[in-house]
Short mmCIF file of C-alpha atoms in Angstrom, two decimals:
data_model
loop_
_atom_site.label_atom_id
_atom_site.label_comp_id
_atom_site.label_asym_id
_atom_site.label_seq_id
_atom_site.Cartn_x
_atom_site.Cartn_y
_atom_site.Cartn_z
CA MET Y 1 -5.72 31.08 -16.88
CA ALA Y 2 -4.37 27.71 -17.92
CA HIS Y 3 -5.29 24.06 -17.88
CA LEU Y 4 -2.24 22.07 -16.70
CA LYS Y 5 -1.73 18.40 -17.37
CA LEU Y 6 0.98 15.98 -16.27
CA GLU Y 7 1.37 12.64 -18.03
CA LYS Y 8 3.39 9.73 -16.61
CA ILE Y 9 5.92 11.92 -14.83
CA TYR Y 10 8.97 10.12 -13.44
CA LYS Y 11 11.81 11.80 -11.58
CA ASN Y 12 15.00 10.08 -10.45
CA PHE Y 13 17.99 11.48 -8.60
CA GLY Y 14 20.64 8.90 -9.38
CA ASP Y 15 19.30 5.54 -8.25
CA THR Y 16 16.63 7.15 -6.06
CA GLN Y 17 13.16 7.40 -7.58
CA ILE Y 18 11.31 10.46 -6.29
CA ILE Y 19 8.20 10.53 -8.50
CA LYS Y 20 6.59 7.44 -10.03
CA ALA Y 21 4.28 7.43 -13.09
CA LEU Y 22 2.34 10.45 -11.88
CA ASN Y 23 -0.70 11.72 -13.80
CA LEU Y 24 -2.51 14.91 -12.85
CA SER Y 25 -4.98 17.28 -14.51
CA ILE Y 26 -5.56 20.76 -13.07
CA ILE Y 27 -8.62 22.72 -14.17
CA ASP Y 28 -8.57 26.36 -15.33
CA GLY Y 29 -8.94 28.66 -12.33
CA GLU Y 30 -8.70 25.83 -9.80
CA PHE Y 31 -6.99 26.01 -6.42
CA LEU Y 32 -5.26 22.63 -6.14
CA THR Y 33 -3.07 21.73 -3.19
CA LEU Y 34 -0.37 19.07 -3.23
CA VAL Y 35 -0.18 17.84 0.35
CA GLY Y 36 1.87 15.10 1.93
CA PRO Y 37 4.67 14.36 4.40
CA SER Y 38 8.17 15.73 3.92
CA GLY Y 39 10.10 13.87 1.22
CA CYS Y 40 7.05 12.64 -0.72
CA GLY Y 41 8.06 14.58 -3.87
CA LYS Y 42 5.52 17.42 -3.87
CA SER Y 43 8.05 20.28 -4.09
CA THR Y 44 9.99 18.40 -6.78
CA LEU Y 45 6.77 18.05 -8.77
CA LEU Y 46 6.08 21.79 -8.45
CA ARG Y 47 9.58 22.57 -9.70
CA ILE Y 48 9.02 20.24 -12.68
CA ILE Y 49 5.87 22.18 -13.54
CA ALA Y 50 7.81 25.46 -13.26
CA GLY Y 51 10.67 24.12 -15.38
CA LEU Y 52 13.23 24.43 -12.58
CA GLU Y 53 13.69 20.65 -12.60
CA GLN Y 54 13.64 18.39 -15.64
CA GLN Y 55 11.57 15.22 -15.31
CA SER Y 56 13.31 11.92 -16.09
CA SER Y 57 10.40 10.99 -18.35
CA GLY Y 58 6.83 12.04 -19.02
CA HIS Y 59 5.26 15.24 -20.30
CA VAL Y 60 4.03 18.59 -18.95
CA PHE Y 61 1.26 20.42 -20.82
CA ILE Y 62 0.14 24.02 -20.23
CA ALA Y 63 -3.03 24.99 -22.10
CA ASP Y 64 -2.65 21.70 -24.04
CA ILE Y 65 0.80 22.75 -25.30
CA PRO Y 66 3.80 20.56 -24.37
CA VAL Y 67 6.39 22.63 -22.50
CA ASP Y 68 8.98 19.95 -21.68
CA THR Y 69 11.75 21.77 -23.56
CA GLN Y 70 10.67 25.33 -22.67
CA LYS Y 71 12.70 27.43 -20.23
CA PRO Y 72 10.98 28.55 -17.02
CA SER Y 73 10.76 32.12 -18.32
CA LYS Y 74 8.79 30.93 -21.36
CA ARG Y 75 6.13 28.98 -19.43
CA ASP Y 76 4.33 32.11 -18.17
CA LEU Y 77 4.10 30.85 -14.59
CA SER Y 78 4.83 32.73 -11.37
CA MET Y 79 6.33 30.99 -8.35
CA VAL Y 80 6.31 32.06 -4.71
CA PHE Y 81 9.15 30.37 -2.82
CA GLN Y 82 9.34 29.33 0.80
CA SER Y 83 12.15 31.83 1.41
CA TYR Y 84 10.31 34.60 -0.56
CA ALA Y 85 13.56 35.27 -2.57
CA LEU Y 86 13.32 39.07 -2.30
CA TYR Y 87 16.19 41.35 -3.36
CA PRO Y 88 17.45 42.82 -0.05
CA HIS Y 89 18.93 45.97 -1.66
CA LEU Y 90 15.71 46.92 -3.48
CA SER Y 91 12.62 48.64 -2.11
CA VAL Y 92 9.24 46.95 -2.01
CA PHE Y 93 8.25 48.90 -5.13
CA ASP Y 94 11.35 47.78 -7.02
CA ASN Y 95 11.00 44.15 -5.89
CA ILE Y 96 7.48 44.02 -7.28
CA ALA Y 97 8.49 45.90 -10.43
CA VAL Y 98 11.39 43.57 -11.38
CA PRO Y 99 9.32 41.16 -13.57
CA LEU Y 100 7.68 44.06 -15.41
CA ARG Y 101 10.99 45.79 -16.09
CA MET Y 102 12.47 42.58 -17.44
CA ARG Y 103 9.45 42.07 -19.69
CA LEU Y 104 8.66 45.63 -20.86
CA LEU Y 105 12.09 47.30 -21.02
CA ASN Y 106 14.91 46.37 -23.37
CA PHE Y 107 18.57 46.21 -22.39
CA TRP Y 108 19.25 49.91 -23.03
CA GLN Y 109 16.10 51.04 -21.24
CA ARG Y 110 17.27 49.28 -18.09
CA LEU Y 111 20.60 51.15 -17.92
CA PRO Y 112 20.57 53.96 -15.28
CA ILE Y 113 21.70 56.95 -17.38
CA ILE Y 114 21.19 56.00 -21.03
CA ARG Y 115 17.57 54.93 -20.40
CA LYS Y 116 16.38 58.53 -20.31
CA CYS Y 117 17.50 59.04 -23.91
CA ILE Y 118 15.62 55.99 -25.24
CA SER Y 119 12.26 56.64 -26.86
CA GLY Y 120 9.25 55.14 -25.08
CA THR Y 121 11.00 54.64 -21.72
CA ARG Y 122 8.92 57.26 -19.93
CA GLN Y 123 5.64 55.69 -21.05
CA GLN Y 124 6.77 52.21 -20.01
CA ASP Y 125 7.85 53.57 -16.60
CA LYS Y 126 4.38 55.02 -16.20
CA ASN Y 127 2.78 51.68 -17.09
CA ILE Y 128 5.02 49.87 -14.59
CA TYR Y 129 4.20 52.40 -11.88
CA ASN Y 130 0.46 52.01 -12.40
CA GLN Y 131 0.59 48.21 -12.33
CA VAL Y 132 2.79 48.07 -9.22
CA THR Y 133 0.64 50.54 -7.28
CA GLU Y 134 -2.50 48.61 -8.26
CA VAL Y 135 -1.03 45.35 -6.94
CA ALA Y 136 0.25 47.09 -3.80
CA GLU Y 137 -3.23 48.44 -3.11
CA THR Y 138 -4.73 44.96 -3.54
CA LEU Y 139 -2.26 43.48 -1.02
CA GLY Y 140 -2.25 46.38 1.44
CA LEU Y 141 1.36 47.35 0.67
CA THR Y 142 0.82 50.98 -0.38
CA THR Y 143 2.46 52.46 2.73
CA LEU Y 144 5.42 50.08 2.50
CA LEU Y 145 6.57 50.71 -1.07
CA ASP Y 146 9.69 52.67 -0.03
CA ARG Y 147 10.89 50.14 2.56
CA LYS Y 148 13.59 47.50 2.11
CA PRO Y 149 12.79 43.81 2.89
CA GLY Y 150 14.96 43.98 6.04
CA LYS Y 151 12.48 46.42 7.58
CA LEU Y 152 9.43 44.23 6.93
CA SER Y 153 7.76 41.58 9.05
CA GLY Y 154 7.46 37.99 7.83
CA GLY Y 155 3.86 38.51 6.73
CA GLN Y 156 4.74 41.68 4.85
CA ARG Y 157 7.62 39.97 3.03
CA GLN Y 158 5.26 37.16 2.08
CA ARG Y 159 2.81 39.67 0.59
CA VAL Y 160 5.63 41.34 -1.38
CA ALA Y 161 6.61 37.95 -2.82
CA VAL Y 162 2.98 37.33 -3.79
CA GLY Y 163 2.77 40.83 -5.30
CA ARG Y 164 5.84 40.18 -7.45
CA ALA Y 165 4.12 37.03 -8.74
CA ILE Y 166 0.75 38.74 -9.34
CA VAL Y 167 2.12 41.70 -11.28
CA ARG Y 168 3.20 39.43 -14.14
CA GLN Y 169 -0.40 38.27 -14.67
CA PRO Y 170 0.74 34.68 -15.34
CA GLN Y 171 -1.29 31.71 -16.53
CA ALA Y 172 -0.89 30.03 -13.14
CA PHE Y 173 0.63 30.65 -9.71
CA LEU Y 174 2.87 28.11 -7.99
CA PHE Y 175 3.29 28.29 -4.20
CA ASP Y 176 6.01 26.23 -2.48
CA GLU Y 177 5.12 26.18 1.24
CA PRO Y 178 4.98 30.01 1.42
CA LEU Y 179 3.61 30.13 4.99
CA SER Y 180 6.03 27.75 6.70
CA ASN Y 181 8.23 30.59 8.03
CA LEU Y 182 5.34 32.43 9.71
CA ASP Y 183 4.04 32.05 13.26
CA ALA Y 184 0.75 30.20 13.85
CA LYS Y 185 -1.47 33.29 14.12
CA LEU Y 186 -0.04 34.90 11.00
CA ARG Y 187 -0.37 31.63 9.05
CA VAL Y 188 -4.12 31.59 9.76
CA HIS Y 189 -4.41 35.19 8.58
CA MET Y 190 -2.30 34.72 5.44
CA ARG Y 191 -4.04 31.56 4.27
CA ALA Y 192 -7.32 33.49 4.37
CA GLU Y 193 -5.67 36.28 2.38
CA ILE Y 194 -4.38 33.85 -0.26
CA THR Y 195 -7.82 32.25 -0.55
CA ARG Y 196 -9.45 35.65 -1.05
CA LEU Y 197 -6.78 36.53 -3.60
CA HIS Y 198 -7.59 33.38 -5.59
CA GLN Y 199 -11.28 34.24 -5.54
CA GLN Y 200 -10.45 37.73 -6.79
CA LEU Y 201 -7.97 36.77 -9.53
CA LYS Y 202 -9.80 33.58 -10.64
CA THR Y 203 -6.44 32.19 -11.80
CA THR Y 204 -5.05 28.67 -11.45
CA PHE Y 205 -3.26 28.19 -8.10
CA ILE Y 206 -1.03 25.17 -7.40
CA TYR Y 207 -0.06 25.13 -3.75
CA VAL Y 208 2.39 22.82 -1.98
CA THR Y 209 2.25 22.23 1.78
CA HIS Y 210 2.77 19.54 4.40
CA ASP Y 211 0.19 21.27 6.64
CA GLN Y 212 -3.13 19.51 6.14
CA ALA Y 213 -5.03 22.39 7.83
CA GLU Y 214 -3.81 24.71 5.04
CA ALA Y 215 -4.84 22.18 2.41
CA MET Y 216 -8.30 21.68 3.90
CA THR Y 217 -9.11 25.37 4.35
CA MET Y 218 -7.82 26.78 1.06
CA SER Y 219 -8.34 24.26 -1.71
CA ASP Y 220 -10.91 23.38 -4.33
CA ARG Y 221 -9.22 19.97 -4.51
CA ILE Y 222 -6.47 18.18 -2.59
CA ALA Y 223 -3.97 15.77 -4.11
CA VAL Y 224 -2.49 13.63 -1.33
CA MET Y 225 1.05 12.49 -2.21
CA MET Y 226 2.82 9.58 -0.58
CA GLU Y 227 6.20 8.19 -1.66
CA GLY Y 228 6.16 9.91 -5.05
CA GLU Y 229 2.59 8.97 -5.99
CA ILE Y 230 -0.79 10.67 -5.78
CA VAL Y 231 -2.71 8.32 -3.52
CA GLN Y 232 -6.02 10.21 -3.63
CA ILE Y 233 -7.43 13.37 -5.12
CA GLY Y 234 -10.74 15.07 -4.35
CA THR Y 235 -12.40 17.92 -2.51
CA PRO Y 236 -11.37 18.39 1.13
CA ALA Y 237 -14.68 16.92 2.31
CA GLU Y 238 -14.34 13.85 0.07
CA VAL Y 239 -10.76 13.13 1.08
CA TYR Y 240 -11.62 13.50 4.77
CA ARG Y 241 -14.81 11.46 4.79
CA ASN Y 242 -13.90 8.81 2.24
CA PRO Y 243 -10.15 8.10 2.37
CA CYS Y 244 -9.32 5.24 0.00
CA ASP Y 245 -6.04 4.41 1.77
CA ILE Y 246 -5.17 4.17 5.46
CA ARG Y 247 -2.24 6.55 4.92
CA VAL Y 248 -4.65 9.23 3.72
CA ALA Y 249 -6.96 8.62 6.68
CA GLN Y 250 -4.05 9.02 9.10
CA PHE Y 251 -2.57 12.09 7.39
CA ILE Y 252 -5.77 14.08 6.81
CA GLY Y 253 -7.55 15.07 9.99
CA SER Y 254 -6.52 16.71 13.25
CA PRO Y 255 -6.39 15.10 15.73
CA GLU Y 256 -5.33 11.91 13.95
CA ILE Y 257 -7.80 9.11 13.32
CA ASN Y 258 -7.81 6.16 15.76
CA ILE Y 259 -6.78 2.87 14.13
CA LEU Y 260 -8.02 -0.33 15.78
CA GLU Y 261 -7.24 -3.94 14.90
CA GLY Y 262 -10.06 -6.21 13.79
CA GLN Y 263 -10.76 -9.35 11.84
CA ILE Y 264 -13.23 -10.64 9.25
CA LEU Y 265 -15.10 -13.63 10.70
CA ASP Y 266 -17.63 -14.36 7.99
CA THR Y 267 -19.20 -12.82 4.94
CA ASP Y 268 -21.35 -10.59 7.13
CA LEU Y 269 -19.38 -10.27 10.35
CA ILE Y 270 -16.23 -8.59 11.56
CA SER Y 271 -14.78 -8.71 15.05
CA LEU Y 272 -13.45 -5.84 17.15
CA TRP Y 273 -12.21 -6.78 20.63
CA ASP Y 274 -14.47 -9.88 20.48
CA GLN Y 275 -17.50 -7.71 19.75
CA LEU Y 276 -19.28 -8.75 16.57
CA ILE Y 277 -20.22 -6.15 13.97
CA ASP Y 278 -22.79 -6.97 11.31
CA ILE Y 279 -21.15 -5.36 8.29
CA SER Y 280 -24.43 -5.39 6.36
CA LEU Y 281 -25.61 -2.65 8.72
CA ALA Y 282 -22.69 -0.37 8.00
CA CYS Y 283 -20.93 -1.19 4.79
CA ALA Y 284 -20.91 -2.91 1.44
CA LYS Y 285 -18.49 -5.82 1.00
CA THR Y 286 -16.03 -5.76 -1.88
CA ASN Y 287 -15.41 -9.52 -1.81
CA THR Y 288 -11.66 -8.92 -1.80
CA GLN Y 289 -11.11 -10.24 1.71
CA SER Y 290 -11.33 -13.82 2.90
CA LYS Y 291 -12.49 -15.22 6.22
CA ASP Y 292 -10.11 -14.63 9.16
CA SER Y 293 -8.33 -11.78 7.34
CA ASP Y 294 -6.84 -9.08 9.54
CA ILE Y 295 -8.22 -5.60 8.98
CA SER Y 296 -7.70 -2.09 10.35
CA ILE Y 297 -10.72 -0.17 11.62
CA GLY Y 298 -10.54 3.62 11.69
CA VAL Y 299 -12.76 5.86 13.79
CA ARG Y 300 -12.42 9.63 13.94
CA PRO Y 301 -12.06 11.18 17.44
CA GLU Y 302 -15.19 13.31 16.94
CA ASN Y 303 -17.25 10.18 16.15
CA ILE Y 304 -16.65 8.69 19.62
CA PHE Y 305 -19.12 9.66 22.36
CA LEU Y 306 -19.48 9.17 26.10
CA VAL Y 307 -22.09 6.56 27.03
CA SER Y 308 -24.46 7.36 29.88
CA SER Y 309 -27.91 6.26 31.01
CA SER Y 310 -29.37 9.10 28.94
CA THR Y 311 -27.54 8.10 25.75
CA ASN Y 312 -30.04 7.11 23.11
CA HIS Y 313 -28.76 5.87 19.77
CA SER Y 314 -31.15 3.71 17.79
CA LYS Y 315 -28.44 2.88 15.25
CA PRO Y 316 -26.00 -0.04 15.76
CA LYS Y 317 -23.10 0.93 18.00
CA ILE Y 318 -20.04 -0.47 19.78
CA ILE Y 319 -19.58 0.24 23.50
CA ILE Y 320 -16.33 -0.35 25.37
CA GLN Y 321 -14.91 0.67 28.74
CA GLY Y 322 -11.69 2.55 29.23
CA LYS Y 323 -9.71 4.73 31.63
CA ILE Y 324 -8.99 8.41 31.05
CA THR Y 325 -5.21 8.93 31.08
CA LEU Y 326 -4.98 12.56 29.93
CA ILE Y 327 -7.29 15.49 29.28
CA GLU Y 328 -6.38 18.44 27.02
CA ASN Y 329 -8.75 21.37 27.49
CA LEU Y 330 -8.71 23.67 24.45
CA GLY Y 331 -11.60 25.84 25.63
CA ALA Y 332 -14.34 25.22 23.09
CA GLU Y 333 -13.43 21.53 22.87
CA VAL Y 334 -11.64 18.87 24.87
CA PHE Y 335 -9.33 16.03 23.78
CA ALA Y 336 -9.39 13.03 26.10
CA TYR Y 337 -6.97 10.08 25.87
CA ILE Y 338 -8.59 6.77 26.81
CA SER Y 339 -6.64 3.62 27.67
CA ILE Y 340 -8.49 0.48 26.55
CA ASN Y 341 -7.62 -2.98 27.89
CA GLU Y 342 -10.02 -5.32 26.16
CA LYS Y 343 -9.52 -9.08 25.72
CA GLY Y 344 -5.78 -8.86 26.23
CA CYS Y 345 -5.41 -5.96 23.75
CA SER Y 346 -4.05 -2.68 25.09
CA LYS Y 347 -4.70 0.49 23.09
CA GLU Y 348 -4.88 4.22 23.72
CA ILE Y 349 -7.39 6.17 21.69
CA MET Y 350 -8.33 9.83 21.57
CA ILE Y 351 -11.82 11.24 21.67
CA ARG Y 352 -12.91 14.76 20.81
CA LEU Y 353 -15.67 16.27 22.95
CA SER Y 354 -17.45 19.57 23.27
CA HIS Y 355 -16.78 21.56 26.42
CA GLU Y 356 -20.28 20.73 27.68
CA ALA Y 357 -19.91 16.98 27.07
CA ALA Y 358 -16.58 16.87 28.90
CA ILE Y 359 -17.53 18.97 31.92
CA ASP Y 360 -17.77 16.03 34.37
CA ILE Y 361 -14.82 13.88 33.25
CA TYR Y 362 -11.49 13.68 35.09
CA ALA Y 363 -8.17 11.86 34.90
CA ASN Y 364 -8.09 8.17 35.93
CA GLN Y 365 -11.87 7.94 35.60
CA LEU Y 366 -13.36 4.70 34.26
CA ILE Y 367 -15.88 5.52 31.54
CA ASP Y 368 -17.89 3.83 28.83
CA ILE Y 369 -17.40 5.17 25.32
CA GLY Y 370 -19.18 4.25 22.12
CA PHE Y 371 -19.20 4.84 18.38
CA LEU Y 372 -21.70 4.10 15.66
CA VAL Y 373 -20.96 1.21 13.33
CA GLU Y 374 -21.72 3.42 10.32
CA SER Y 375 -18.87 5.79 11.28
CA LEU Y 376 -16.20 3.10 10.88
CA LEU Y 377 -13.63 3.23 8.08
CA ILE Y 378 -12.33 -0.26 7.30
CA PHE Y 379 -9.05 -1.06 5.54
CA ASP Y 380 -7.50 -4.34 4.43
CA ALA Y 381 -4.14 -5.75 5.50
CA VAL Y 382 -2.22 -3.55 3.03
CA GLY Y 383 -4.16 -0.41 3.95
CA LYS Y 384 -6.64 -0.17 1.07
CA ARG Y 385 -10.23 0.85 1.81
CA ILE Y 386 -12.64 -2.09 1.54
CA TYR Y 387 -15.85 -0.77 3.01
CA SER Y 388 -17.93 2.40 2.95
CA SER Y 389 -20.80 3.61 5.09
CA PRO Y 390 -24.41 3.19 3.87
CA SER Y 391 -24.74 6.82 2.82
CA ASN Y 392 -21.77 6.36 0.45
CA ARG Y 393 -22.42 2.78 -0.59
CA ASN Y 394 -23.36 3.68 -4.15
CA LYS Y 395 -20.77 6.40 -4.59
CA LYS Y 396 -17.54 5.87 -6.47
CA GLN Y 397 -14.55 6.22 -4.16
CA PRO Y 398 -12.53 9.35 -5.05
CA CYS Y 399 -9.12 7.73 -5.49
CA ALA Y 400 -6.12 8.98 -7.43
CA ASN Y 401 -6.69 10.27 -10.98
CA HIS Y 402 -10.50 10.22 -10.68
CA LYS Y 403 -12.25 13.40 -11.76
CA VAL Y 404 -14.29 14.89 -8.94
CA SER Y 405 -16.46 17.94 -8.31
CA ARG Y 406 -14.87 21.09 -6.96
CA ARG Y 407 -14.97 22.37 -3.37
CA GLY Y 408 -18.31 20.66 -2.57
CA ASP Y 409 -19.36 20.72 1.07
CA MET Y 410 -15.89 21.59 2.33
CA VAL Y 411 -17.26 24.13 4.83
CA ASP Y 412 -18.99 21.37 6.83
CA VAL Y 413 -15.65 19.62 7.33
CA LEU Y 414 -13.74 22.78 8.13
CA SER Y 415 -16.20 23.96 10.77
CA SER Y 416 -16.22 20.72 12.73
CA GLN Y 417 -13.23 18.58 11.83
CA ILE Y 418 -10.10 20.73 11.57
CA SER Y 419 -8.21 21.95 14.59
CA VAL Y 420 -5.74 24.80 14.01
#
């Protein structure tokens, strides 16, 4: 296992800056996912760690040793590519065995005929065979060892690529969107397999993806990248519940968070569609915003509820009326799109309901919906988080480069917040 550290990494391609002053520390044995939209620099950063790209400035440390000038082969890292990069003319056994043969056999021992005359070749072949069959058994590839990649399914090829990485027993594994070529059902299966593999190997995993569901379900920590910078880093639960930037709030979570326009009226009041919200009930002021400042108010779809005569919430809440424009029935849950026309402001928001809660709703229906004030996420005019709910008022916001606890209560988020 290895502790990896990046210090002030910059990467430019000509006049285009891809990565900007990036700092990152990855703990021994941690599963850290770099997640962000396409073009944010996450794959470039992974290639810099692997040594396949040279940073413009900054330093990469593996086990506290600078490796800036080391070749990729000397960094003792294994990388699984998006395309798997298997040798089409070799069997599964030989594909997995390639790294071992390159490491354990000298030039003469790798030659087809002469190798048999070289002392020690037979023993090394036996060692290679034992290690490959052990990895194949771990990944369920035992019956496929004689097949060529062309006769394998996408999931089987992905496991062969992982097996070729595992057999080297590296200090860390690097994954560059390895599931993007698989269908939705197989992706769900393979991300569970990779998670179990990490738990079994207890080795550092650095995983790159643009799929936030993969990041949320697999990681000890998530590093959210935007425009070449790490905007926030923390456990999946922390990043979901306490985004420190509106871009993080919008990127993490499925379906996407609803963003509403509001305004600060006074030191203790904000306005949403002319409804006044006493911020002392829901959040702690940072004193960075002045009176009459525009703000963005985020509310997650699952935090919006239908209001009826039987609804009983003793906590402060906002109630508005809207018209149902579309209903998506997913079986166990229902997504409803609500058109709001309030005080001259037109907005469509999405709410997430259980099947039971949505049983009586229909398209074009006028309904009252509500959300608790404490569930609001409030951002300033440039998208920075300025408020937090009472339960988190005394907690330090987990923004970029802060050290945070691992995994935490991720399961709570995954069970209720992520739609696959």
